JSON list of C-alpha atoms in Angstrom, two decimals:
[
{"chain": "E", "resi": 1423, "resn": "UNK", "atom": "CA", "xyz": [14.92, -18.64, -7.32]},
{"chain": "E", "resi": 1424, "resn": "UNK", "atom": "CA", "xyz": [12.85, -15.94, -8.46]},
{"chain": "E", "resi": 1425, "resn": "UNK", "atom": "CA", "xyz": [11.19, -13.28, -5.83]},
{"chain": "E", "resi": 1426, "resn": "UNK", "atom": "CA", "xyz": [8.09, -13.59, -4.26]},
{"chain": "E", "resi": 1427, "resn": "UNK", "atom": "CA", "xyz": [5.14, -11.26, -3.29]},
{"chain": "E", "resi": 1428, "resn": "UNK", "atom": "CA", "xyz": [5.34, -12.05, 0.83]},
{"chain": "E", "resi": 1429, "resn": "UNK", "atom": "CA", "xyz": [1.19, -11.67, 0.82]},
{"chain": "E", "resi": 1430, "resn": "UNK", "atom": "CA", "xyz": [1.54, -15.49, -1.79]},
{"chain": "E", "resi": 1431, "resn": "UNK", "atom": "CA", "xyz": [3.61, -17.27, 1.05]},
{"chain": "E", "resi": 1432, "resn": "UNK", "atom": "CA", "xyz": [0.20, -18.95, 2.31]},
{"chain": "E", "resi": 1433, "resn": "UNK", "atom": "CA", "xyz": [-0.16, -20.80, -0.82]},
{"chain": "E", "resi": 1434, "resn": "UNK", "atom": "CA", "xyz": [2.56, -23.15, 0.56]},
{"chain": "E", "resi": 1435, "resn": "UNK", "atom": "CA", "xyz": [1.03, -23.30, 4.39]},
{"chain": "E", "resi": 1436, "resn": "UNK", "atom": "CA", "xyz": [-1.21, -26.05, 5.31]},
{"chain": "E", "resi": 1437, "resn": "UNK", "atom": "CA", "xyz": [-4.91, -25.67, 4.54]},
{"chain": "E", "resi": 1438, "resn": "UNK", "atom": "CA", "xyz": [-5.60, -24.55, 7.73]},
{"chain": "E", "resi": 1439, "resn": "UNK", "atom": "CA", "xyz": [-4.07, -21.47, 7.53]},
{"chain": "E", "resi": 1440, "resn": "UNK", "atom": "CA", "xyz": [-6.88, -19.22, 6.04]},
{"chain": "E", "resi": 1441, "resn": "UNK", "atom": "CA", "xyz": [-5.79, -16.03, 4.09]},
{"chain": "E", "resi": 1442, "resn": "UNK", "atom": "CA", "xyz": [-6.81, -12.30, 4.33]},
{"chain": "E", "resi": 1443, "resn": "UNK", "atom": "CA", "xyz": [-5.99, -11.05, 0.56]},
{"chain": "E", "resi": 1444, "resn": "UNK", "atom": "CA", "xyz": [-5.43, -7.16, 1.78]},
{"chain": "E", "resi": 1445, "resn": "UNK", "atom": "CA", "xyz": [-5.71, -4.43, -0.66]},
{"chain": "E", "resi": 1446, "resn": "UNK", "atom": "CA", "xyz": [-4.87, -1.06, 0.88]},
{"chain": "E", "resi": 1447, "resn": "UNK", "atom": "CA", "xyz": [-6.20, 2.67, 0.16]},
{"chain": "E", "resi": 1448, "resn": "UNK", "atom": "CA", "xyz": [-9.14, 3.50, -1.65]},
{"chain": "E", "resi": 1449, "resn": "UNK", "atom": "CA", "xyz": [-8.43, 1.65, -4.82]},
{"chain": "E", "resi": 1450, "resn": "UNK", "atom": "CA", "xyz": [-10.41, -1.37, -5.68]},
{"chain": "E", "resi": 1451, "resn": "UNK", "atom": "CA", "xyz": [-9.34, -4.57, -7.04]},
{"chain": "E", "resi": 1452, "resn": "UNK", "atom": "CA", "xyz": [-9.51, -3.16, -10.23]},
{"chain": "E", "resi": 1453, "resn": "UNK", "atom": "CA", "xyz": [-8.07, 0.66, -10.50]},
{"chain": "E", "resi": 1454, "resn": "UNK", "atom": "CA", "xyz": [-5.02, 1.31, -11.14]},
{"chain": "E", "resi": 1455, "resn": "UNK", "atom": "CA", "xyz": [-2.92, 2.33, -8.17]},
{"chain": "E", "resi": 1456, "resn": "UNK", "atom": "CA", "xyz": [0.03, 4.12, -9.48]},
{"chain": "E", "resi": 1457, "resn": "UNK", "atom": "CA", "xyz": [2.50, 2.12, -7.78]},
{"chain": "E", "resi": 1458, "resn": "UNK", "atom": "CA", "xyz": [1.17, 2.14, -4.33]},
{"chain": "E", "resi": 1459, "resn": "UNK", "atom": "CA", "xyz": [3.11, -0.36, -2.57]},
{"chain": "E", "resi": 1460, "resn": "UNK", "atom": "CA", "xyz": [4.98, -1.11, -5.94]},
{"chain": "E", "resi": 1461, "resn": "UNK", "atom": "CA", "xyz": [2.19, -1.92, -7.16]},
{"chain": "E", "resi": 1462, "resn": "UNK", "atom": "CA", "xyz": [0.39, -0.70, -10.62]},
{"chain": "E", "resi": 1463, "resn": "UNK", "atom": "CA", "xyz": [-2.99, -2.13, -9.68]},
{"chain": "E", "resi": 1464, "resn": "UNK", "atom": "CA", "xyz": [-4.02, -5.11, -7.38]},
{"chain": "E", "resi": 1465, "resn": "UNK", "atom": "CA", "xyz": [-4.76, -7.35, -10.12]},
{"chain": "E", "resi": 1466, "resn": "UNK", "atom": "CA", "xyz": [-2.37, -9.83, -9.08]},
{"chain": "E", "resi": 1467, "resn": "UNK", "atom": "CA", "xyz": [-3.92, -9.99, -5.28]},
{"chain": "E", "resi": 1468, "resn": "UNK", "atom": "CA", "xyz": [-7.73, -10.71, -7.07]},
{"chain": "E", "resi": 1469, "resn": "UNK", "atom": "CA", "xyz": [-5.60, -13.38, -9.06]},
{"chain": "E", "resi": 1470, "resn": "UNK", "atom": "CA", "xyz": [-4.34, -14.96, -5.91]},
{"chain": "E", "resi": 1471, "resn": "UNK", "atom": "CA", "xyz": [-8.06, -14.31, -3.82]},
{"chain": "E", "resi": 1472, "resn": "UNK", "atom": "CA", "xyz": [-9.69, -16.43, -6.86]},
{"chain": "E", "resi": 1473, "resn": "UNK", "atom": "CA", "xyz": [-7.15, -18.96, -7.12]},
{"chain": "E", "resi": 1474, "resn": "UNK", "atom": "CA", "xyz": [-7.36, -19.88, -3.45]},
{"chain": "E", "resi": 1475, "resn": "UNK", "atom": "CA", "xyz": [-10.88, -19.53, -3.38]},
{"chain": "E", "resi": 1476, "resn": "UNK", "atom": "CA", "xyz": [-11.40, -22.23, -5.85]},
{"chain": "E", "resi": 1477, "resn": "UNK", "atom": "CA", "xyz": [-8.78, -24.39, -4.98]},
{"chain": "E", "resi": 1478, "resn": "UNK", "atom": "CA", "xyz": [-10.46, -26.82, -3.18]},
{"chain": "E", "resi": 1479, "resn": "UNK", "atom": "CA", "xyz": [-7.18, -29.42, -2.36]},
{"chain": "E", "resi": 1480, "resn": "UNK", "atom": "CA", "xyz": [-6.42, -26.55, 0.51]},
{"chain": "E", "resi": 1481, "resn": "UNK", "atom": "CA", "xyz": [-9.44, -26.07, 1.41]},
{"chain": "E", "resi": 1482, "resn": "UNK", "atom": "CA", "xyz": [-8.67, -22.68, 2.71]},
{"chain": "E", "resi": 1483, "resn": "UNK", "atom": "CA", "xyz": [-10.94, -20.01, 4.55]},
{"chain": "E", "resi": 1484, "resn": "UNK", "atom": "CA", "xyz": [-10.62, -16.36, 2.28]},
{"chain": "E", "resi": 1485, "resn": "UNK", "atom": "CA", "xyz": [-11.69, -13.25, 3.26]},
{"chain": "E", "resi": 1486, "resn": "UNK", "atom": "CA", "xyz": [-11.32, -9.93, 1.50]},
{"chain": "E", "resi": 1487, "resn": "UNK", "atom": "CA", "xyz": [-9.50, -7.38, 3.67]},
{"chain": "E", "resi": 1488, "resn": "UNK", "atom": "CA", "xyz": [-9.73, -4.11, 2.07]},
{"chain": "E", "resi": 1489, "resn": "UNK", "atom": "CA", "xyz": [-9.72, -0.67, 3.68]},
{"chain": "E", "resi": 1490, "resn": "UNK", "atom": "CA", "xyz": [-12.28, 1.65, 4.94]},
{"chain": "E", "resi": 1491, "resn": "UNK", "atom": "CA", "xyz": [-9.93, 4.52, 5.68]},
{"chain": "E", "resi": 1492, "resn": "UNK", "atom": "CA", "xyz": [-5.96, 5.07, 5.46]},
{"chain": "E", "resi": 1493, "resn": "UNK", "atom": "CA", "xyz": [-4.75, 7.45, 8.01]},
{"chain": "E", "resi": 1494, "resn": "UNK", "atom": "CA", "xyz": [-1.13, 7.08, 7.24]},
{"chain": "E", "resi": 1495, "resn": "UNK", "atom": "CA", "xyz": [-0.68, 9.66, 5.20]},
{"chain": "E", "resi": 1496, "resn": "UNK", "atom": "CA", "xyz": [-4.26, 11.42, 4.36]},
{"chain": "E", "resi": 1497, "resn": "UNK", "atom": "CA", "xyz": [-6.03, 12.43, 7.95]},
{"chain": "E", "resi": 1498, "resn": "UNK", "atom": "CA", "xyz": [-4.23, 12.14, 10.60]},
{"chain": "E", "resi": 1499, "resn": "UNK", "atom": "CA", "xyz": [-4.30, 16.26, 11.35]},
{"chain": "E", "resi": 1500, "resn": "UNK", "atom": "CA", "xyz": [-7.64, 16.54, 9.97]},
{"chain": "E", "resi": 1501, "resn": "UNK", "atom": "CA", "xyz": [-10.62, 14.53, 9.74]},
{"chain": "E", "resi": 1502, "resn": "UNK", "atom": "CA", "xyz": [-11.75, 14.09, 5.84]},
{"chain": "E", "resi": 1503, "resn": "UNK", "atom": "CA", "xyz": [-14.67, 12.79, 4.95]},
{"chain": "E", "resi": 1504, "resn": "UNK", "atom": "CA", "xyz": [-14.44, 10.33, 1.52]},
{"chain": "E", "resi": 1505, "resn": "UNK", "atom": "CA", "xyz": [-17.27, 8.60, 0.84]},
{"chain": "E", "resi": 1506, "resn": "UNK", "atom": "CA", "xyz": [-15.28, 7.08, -2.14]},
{"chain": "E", "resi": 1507, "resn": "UNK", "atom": "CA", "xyz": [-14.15, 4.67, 0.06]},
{"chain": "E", "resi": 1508, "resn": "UNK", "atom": "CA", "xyz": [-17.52, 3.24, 0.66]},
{"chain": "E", "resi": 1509, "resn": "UNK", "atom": "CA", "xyz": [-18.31, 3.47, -2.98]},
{"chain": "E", "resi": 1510, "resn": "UNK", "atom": "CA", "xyz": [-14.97, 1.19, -4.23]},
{"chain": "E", "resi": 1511, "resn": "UNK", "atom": "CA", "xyz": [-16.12, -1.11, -1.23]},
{"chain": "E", "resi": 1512, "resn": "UNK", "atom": "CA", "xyz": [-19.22, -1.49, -2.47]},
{"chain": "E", "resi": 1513, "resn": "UNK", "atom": "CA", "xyz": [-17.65, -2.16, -5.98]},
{"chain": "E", "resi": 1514, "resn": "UNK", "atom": "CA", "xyz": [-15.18, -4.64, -4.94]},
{"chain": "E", "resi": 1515, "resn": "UNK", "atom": "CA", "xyz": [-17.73, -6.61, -3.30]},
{"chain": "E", "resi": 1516, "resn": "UNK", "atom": "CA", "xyz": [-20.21, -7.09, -6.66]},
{"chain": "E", "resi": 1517, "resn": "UNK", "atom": "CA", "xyz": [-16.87, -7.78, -8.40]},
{"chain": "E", "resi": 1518, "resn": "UNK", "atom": "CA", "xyz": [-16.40, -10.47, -6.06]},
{"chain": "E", "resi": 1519, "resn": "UNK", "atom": "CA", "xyz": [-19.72, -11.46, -5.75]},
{"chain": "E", "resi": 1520, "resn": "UNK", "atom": "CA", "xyz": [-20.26, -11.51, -9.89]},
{"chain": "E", "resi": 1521, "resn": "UNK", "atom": "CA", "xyz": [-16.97, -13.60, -10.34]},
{"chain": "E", "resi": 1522, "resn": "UNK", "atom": "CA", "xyz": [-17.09, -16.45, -7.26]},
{"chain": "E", "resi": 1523, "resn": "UNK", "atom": "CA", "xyz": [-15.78, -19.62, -8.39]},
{"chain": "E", "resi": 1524, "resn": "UNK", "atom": "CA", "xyz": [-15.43, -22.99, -6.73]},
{"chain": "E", "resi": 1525, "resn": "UNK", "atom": "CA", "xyz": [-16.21, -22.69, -2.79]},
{"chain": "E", "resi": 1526, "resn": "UNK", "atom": "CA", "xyz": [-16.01, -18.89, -3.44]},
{"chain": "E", "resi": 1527, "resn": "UNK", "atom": "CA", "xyz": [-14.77, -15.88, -1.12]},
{"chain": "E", "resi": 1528, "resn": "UNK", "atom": "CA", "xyz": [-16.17, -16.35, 2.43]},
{"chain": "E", "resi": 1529, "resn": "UNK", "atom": "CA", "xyz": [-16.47, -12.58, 3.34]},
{"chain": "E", "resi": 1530, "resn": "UNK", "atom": "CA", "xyz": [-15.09, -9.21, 4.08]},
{"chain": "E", "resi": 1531, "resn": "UNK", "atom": "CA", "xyz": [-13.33, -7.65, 6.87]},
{"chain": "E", "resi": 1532, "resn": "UNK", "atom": "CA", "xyz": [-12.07, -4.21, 6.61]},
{"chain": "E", "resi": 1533, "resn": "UNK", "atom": "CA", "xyz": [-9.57, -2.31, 8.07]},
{"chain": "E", "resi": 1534, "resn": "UNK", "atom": "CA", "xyz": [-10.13, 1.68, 9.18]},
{"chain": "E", "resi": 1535, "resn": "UNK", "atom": "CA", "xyz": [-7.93, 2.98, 10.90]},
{"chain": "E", "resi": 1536, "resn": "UNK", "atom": "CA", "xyz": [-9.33, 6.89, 10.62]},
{"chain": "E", "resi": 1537, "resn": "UNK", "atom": "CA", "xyz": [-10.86, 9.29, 12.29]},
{"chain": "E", "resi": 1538, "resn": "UNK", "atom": "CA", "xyz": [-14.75, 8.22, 12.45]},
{"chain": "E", "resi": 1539, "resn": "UNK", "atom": "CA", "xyz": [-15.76, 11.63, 12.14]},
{"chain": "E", "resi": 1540, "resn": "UNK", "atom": "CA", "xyz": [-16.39, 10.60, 7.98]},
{"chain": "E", "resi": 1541, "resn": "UNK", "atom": "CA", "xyz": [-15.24, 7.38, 8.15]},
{"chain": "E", "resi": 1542, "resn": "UNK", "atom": "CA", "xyz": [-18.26, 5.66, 9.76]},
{"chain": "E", "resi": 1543, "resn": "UNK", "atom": "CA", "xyz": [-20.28, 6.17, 6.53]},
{"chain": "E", "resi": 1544, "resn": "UNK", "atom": "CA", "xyz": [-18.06, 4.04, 4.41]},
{"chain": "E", "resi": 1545, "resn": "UNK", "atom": "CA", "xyz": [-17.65, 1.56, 7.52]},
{"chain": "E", "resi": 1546, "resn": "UNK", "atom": "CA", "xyz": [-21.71, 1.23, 7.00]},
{"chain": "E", "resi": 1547, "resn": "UNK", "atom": "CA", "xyz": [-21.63, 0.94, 3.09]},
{"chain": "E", "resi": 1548, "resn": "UNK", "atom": "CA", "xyz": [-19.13, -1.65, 2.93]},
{"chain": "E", "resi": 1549, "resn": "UNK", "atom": "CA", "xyz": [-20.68, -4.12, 6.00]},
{"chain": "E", "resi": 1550, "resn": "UNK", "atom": "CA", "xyz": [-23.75, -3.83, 3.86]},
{"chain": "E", "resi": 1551, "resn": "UNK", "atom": "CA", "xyz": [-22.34, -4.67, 0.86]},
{"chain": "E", "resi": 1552, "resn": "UNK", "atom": "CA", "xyz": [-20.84, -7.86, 2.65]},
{"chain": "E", "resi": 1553, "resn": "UNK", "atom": "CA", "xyz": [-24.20, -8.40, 3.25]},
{"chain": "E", "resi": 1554, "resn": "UNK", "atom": "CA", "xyz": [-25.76, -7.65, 0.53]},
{"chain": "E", "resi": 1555, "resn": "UNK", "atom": "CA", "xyz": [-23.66, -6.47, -2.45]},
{"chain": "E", "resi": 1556, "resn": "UNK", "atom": "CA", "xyz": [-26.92, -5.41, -4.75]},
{"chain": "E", "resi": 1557, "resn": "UNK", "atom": "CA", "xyz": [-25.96, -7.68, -7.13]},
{"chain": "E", "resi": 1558, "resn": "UNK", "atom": "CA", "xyz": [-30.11, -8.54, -8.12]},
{"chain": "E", "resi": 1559, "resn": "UNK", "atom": "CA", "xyz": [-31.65, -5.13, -7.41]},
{"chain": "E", "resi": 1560, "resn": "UNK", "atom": "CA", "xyz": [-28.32, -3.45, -9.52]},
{"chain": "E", "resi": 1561, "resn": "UNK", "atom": "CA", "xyz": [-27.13, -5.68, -11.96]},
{"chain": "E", "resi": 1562, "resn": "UNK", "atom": "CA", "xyz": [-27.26, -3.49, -14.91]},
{"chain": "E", "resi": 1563, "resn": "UNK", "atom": "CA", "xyz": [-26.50, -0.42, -13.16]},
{"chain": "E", "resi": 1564, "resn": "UNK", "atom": "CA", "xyz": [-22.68, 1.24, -12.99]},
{"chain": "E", "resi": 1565, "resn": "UNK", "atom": "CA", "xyz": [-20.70, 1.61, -10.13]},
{"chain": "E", "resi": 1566, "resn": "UNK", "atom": "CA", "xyz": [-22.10, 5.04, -9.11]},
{"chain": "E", "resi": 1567, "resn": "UNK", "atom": "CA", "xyz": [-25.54, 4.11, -9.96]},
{"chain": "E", "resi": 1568, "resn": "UNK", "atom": "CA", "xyz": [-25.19, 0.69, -7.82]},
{"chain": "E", "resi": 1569, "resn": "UNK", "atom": "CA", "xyz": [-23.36, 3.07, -4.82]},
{"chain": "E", "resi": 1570, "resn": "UNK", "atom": "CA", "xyz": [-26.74, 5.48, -5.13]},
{"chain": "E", "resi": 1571, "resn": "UNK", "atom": "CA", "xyz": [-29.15, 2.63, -4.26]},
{"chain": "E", "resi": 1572, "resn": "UNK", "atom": "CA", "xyz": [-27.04, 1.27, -1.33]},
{"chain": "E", "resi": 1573, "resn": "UNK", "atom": "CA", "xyz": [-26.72, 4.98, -0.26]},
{"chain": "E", "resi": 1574, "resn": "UNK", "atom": "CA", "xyz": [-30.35, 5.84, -0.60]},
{"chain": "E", "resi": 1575, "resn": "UNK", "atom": "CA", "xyz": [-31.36, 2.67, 1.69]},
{"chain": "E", "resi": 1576, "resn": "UNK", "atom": "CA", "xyz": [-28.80, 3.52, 4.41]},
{"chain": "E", "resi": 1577, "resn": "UNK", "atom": "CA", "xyz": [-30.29, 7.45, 4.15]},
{"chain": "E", "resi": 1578, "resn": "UNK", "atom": "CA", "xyz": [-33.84, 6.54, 4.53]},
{"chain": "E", "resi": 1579, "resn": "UNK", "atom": "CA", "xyz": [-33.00, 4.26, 7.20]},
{"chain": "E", "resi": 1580, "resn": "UNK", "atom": "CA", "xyz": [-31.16, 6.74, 9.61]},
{"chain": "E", "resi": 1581, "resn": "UNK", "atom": "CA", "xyz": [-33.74, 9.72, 8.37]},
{"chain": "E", "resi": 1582, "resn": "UNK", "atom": "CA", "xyz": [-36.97, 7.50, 9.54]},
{"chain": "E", "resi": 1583, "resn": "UNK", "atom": "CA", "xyz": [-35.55, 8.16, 13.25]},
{"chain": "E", "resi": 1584, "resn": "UNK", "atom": "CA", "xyz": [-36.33, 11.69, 12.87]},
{"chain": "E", "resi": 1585, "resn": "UNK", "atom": "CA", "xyz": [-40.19, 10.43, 12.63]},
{"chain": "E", "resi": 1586, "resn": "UNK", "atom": "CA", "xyz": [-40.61, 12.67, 9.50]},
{"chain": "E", "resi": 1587, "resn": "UNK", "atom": "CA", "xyz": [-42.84, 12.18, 6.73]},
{"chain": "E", "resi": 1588, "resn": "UNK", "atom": "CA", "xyz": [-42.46, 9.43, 4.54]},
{"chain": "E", "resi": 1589, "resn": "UNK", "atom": "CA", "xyz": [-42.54, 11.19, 1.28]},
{"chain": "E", "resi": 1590, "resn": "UNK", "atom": "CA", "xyz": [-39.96, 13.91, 2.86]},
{"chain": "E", "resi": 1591, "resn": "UNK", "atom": "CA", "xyz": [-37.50, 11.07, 3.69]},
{"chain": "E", "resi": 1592, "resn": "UNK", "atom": "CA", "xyz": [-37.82, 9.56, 0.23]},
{"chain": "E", "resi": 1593, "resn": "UNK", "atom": "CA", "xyz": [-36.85, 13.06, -0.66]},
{"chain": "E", "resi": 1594, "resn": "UNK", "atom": "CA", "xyz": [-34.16, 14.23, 1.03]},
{"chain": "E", "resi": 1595, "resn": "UNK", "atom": "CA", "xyz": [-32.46, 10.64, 0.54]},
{"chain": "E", "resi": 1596, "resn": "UNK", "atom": "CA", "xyz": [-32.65, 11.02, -2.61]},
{"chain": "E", "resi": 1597, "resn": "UNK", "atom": "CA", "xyz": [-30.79, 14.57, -2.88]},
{"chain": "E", "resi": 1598, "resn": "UNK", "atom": "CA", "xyz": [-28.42, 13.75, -0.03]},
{"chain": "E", "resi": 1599, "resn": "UNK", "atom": "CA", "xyz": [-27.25, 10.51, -2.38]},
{"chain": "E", "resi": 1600, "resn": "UNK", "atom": "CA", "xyz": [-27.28, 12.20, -5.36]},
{"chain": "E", "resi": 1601, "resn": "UNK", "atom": "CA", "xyz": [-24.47, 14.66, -3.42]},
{"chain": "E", "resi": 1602, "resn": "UNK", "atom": "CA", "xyz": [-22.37, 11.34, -2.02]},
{"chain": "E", "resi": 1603, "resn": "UNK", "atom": "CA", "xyz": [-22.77, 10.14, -5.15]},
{"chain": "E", "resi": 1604, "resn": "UNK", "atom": "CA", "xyz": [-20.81, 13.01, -7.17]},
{"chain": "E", "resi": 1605, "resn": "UNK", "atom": "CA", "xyz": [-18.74, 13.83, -4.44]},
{"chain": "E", "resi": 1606, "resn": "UNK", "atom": "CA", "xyz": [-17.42, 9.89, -4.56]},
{"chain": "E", "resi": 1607, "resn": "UNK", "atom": "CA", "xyz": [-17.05, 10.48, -8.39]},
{"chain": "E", "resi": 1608, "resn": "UNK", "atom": "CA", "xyz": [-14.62, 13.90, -7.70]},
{"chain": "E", "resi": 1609, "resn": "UNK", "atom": "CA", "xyz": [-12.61, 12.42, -5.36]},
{"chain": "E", "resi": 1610, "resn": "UNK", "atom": "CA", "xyz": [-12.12, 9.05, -7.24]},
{"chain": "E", "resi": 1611, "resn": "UNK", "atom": "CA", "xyz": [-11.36, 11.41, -10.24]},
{"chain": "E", "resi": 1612, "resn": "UNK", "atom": "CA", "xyz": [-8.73, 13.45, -8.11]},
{"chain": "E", "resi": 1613, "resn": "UNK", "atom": "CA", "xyz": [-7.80, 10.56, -5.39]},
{"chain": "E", "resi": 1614, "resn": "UNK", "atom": "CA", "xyz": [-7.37, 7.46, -8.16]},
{"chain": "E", "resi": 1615, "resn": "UNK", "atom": "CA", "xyz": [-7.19, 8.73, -11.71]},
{"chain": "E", "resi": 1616, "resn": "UNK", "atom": "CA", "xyz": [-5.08, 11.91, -11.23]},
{"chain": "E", "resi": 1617, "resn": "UNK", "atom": "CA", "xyz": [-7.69, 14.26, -12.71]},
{"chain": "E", "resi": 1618, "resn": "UNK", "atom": "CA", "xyz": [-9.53, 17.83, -11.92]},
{"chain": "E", "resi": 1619, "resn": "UNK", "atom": "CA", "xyz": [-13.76, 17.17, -10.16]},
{"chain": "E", "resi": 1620, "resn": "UNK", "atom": "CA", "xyz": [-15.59, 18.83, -11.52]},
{"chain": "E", "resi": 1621, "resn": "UNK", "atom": "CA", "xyz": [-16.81, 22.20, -10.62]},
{"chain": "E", "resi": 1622, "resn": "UNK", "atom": "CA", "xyz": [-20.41, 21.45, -9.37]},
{"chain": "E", "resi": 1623, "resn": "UNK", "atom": "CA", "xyz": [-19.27, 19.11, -6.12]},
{"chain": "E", "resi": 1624, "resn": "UNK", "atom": "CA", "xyz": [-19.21, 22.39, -3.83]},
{"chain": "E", "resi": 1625, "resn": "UNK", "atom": "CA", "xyz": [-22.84, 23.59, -5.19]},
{"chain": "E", "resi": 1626, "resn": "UNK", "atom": "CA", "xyz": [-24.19, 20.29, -4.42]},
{"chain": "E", "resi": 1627, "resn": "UNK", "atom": "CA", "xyz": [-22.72, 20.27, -0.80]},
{"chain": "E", "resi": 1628, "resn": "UNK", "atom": "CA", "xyz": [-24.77, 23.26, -0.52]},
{"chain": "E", "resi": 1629, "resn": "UNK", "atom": "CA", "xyz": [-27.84, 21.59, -0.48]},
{"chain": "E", "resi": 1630, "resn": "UNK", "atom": "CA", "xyz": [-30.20, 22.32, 2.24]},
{"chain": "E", "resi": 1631, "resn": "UNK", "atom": "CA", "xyz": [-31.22, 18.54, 2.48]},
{"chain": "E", "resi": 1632, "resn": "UNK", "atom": "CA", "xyz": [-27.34, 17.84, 2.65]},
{"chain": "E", "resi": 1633, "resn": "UNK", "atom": "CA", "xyz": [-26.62, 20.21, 5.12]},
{"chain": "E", "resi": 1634, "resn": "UNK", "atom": "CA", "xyz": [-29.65, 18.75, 7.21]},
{"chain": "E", "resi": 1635, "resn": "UNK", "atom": "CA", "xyz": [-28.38, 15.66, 7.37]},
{"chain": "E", "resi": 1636, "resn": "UNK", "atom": "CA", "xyz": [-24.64, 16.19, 8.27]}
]
């Protein structure tokens, strides 16, 4: 007699229903969320994605359905560009990826409802990660450190078009990441956790190589 979370109702449907566990904003299966929603994180949701997942009576098709961009309420009158999106994308896909059990999560589709002005870049991070969520070539490395090598290969990719030099492409990926990277790290600071960036995000944007790319 008890309430219960609308998004659990398919765990009563037939089998053939398949279910599209949907975490909204930024925030990855595992920050907090401050009640977005109601909700203090999406803990419960990665409960329920594992659960049916495994359960292999239902037999049920899962697929992650996180966001890419959120217009709602943070660009609708002006374009932002927030790479942390692609970054928690990124990390909610080696969370999944590191913690599959039975048949295990059949893939990701996002939702993005933004403007693509910024939005594109996370739309590319995360349908890599789906891909391949650098699980081998990362497995050590932190969330930021993991989001710098999948950054770096989508760089070098889009810079070989300009038909520059190979070692000048290795090097301006490498400084254009290194800016995503702490730019993802001050707005997850400011966007998720409620705290001050730091001070050096707007030197870094600077950059020639940055400025050369965007």
């Amino acid at each position: 007699g008890r309430p219960i979370n609308f998004n659990f109702l398919p765990m009563l449907a037939s089998g053939r229903m398949g279910v599209l566990p949907h975490s909204v904003q930024a925030y990855s299966l595992d920050d907090a969320t401050d009640g977005t929603y109601g909700n203090d994180n999406f803990t419960a949701l990665a409960s329920f994605m594992w659960w049916e997942a495994a359960h292999d009576e239902a037999k049920r098709e899962v697929v992650f359905h996180p966001e890419t961009d959120y217009w709602v309420n943070v660009d609708i009158d002006v374009p932002l560009f927030l790479p942390l999106y692609g970054e928690r994308r990124l990390h909610d896909m080696r969370l999944i990826a590191t913690r599959q059990g039975g048949r295990g999560v059949e893939g990701q589709m996002v939702f993005d409802s933004g403007w693509e002005w910024g939005s594109w870049f996370s739309d590319v991070i995360a349908a890599r990660a789906a891909w391949d969520p650098l699980v081998e070539a990362a497995s050590a490395a932190s969330a930021s450190e993991a989001f710098a090598i999948a950054t770096q290969q989508l760089v070098r990719r889009l810079l070989r078009t300009s038909g520059a030099p190979s070692a000048e492409v290795s090097a301006h990926a490498r400084t254009i990441a290194d800016v995503l990277v702490r730019l993802a790290a001050a707005q997850r600071s400011l966007l998720i956790y409620g705290r001050s960036p730091s001070d050096d995000v707007e030197a870094a944007l600077a950059s020639p190589s940055f400025a050369m790319w965007h």
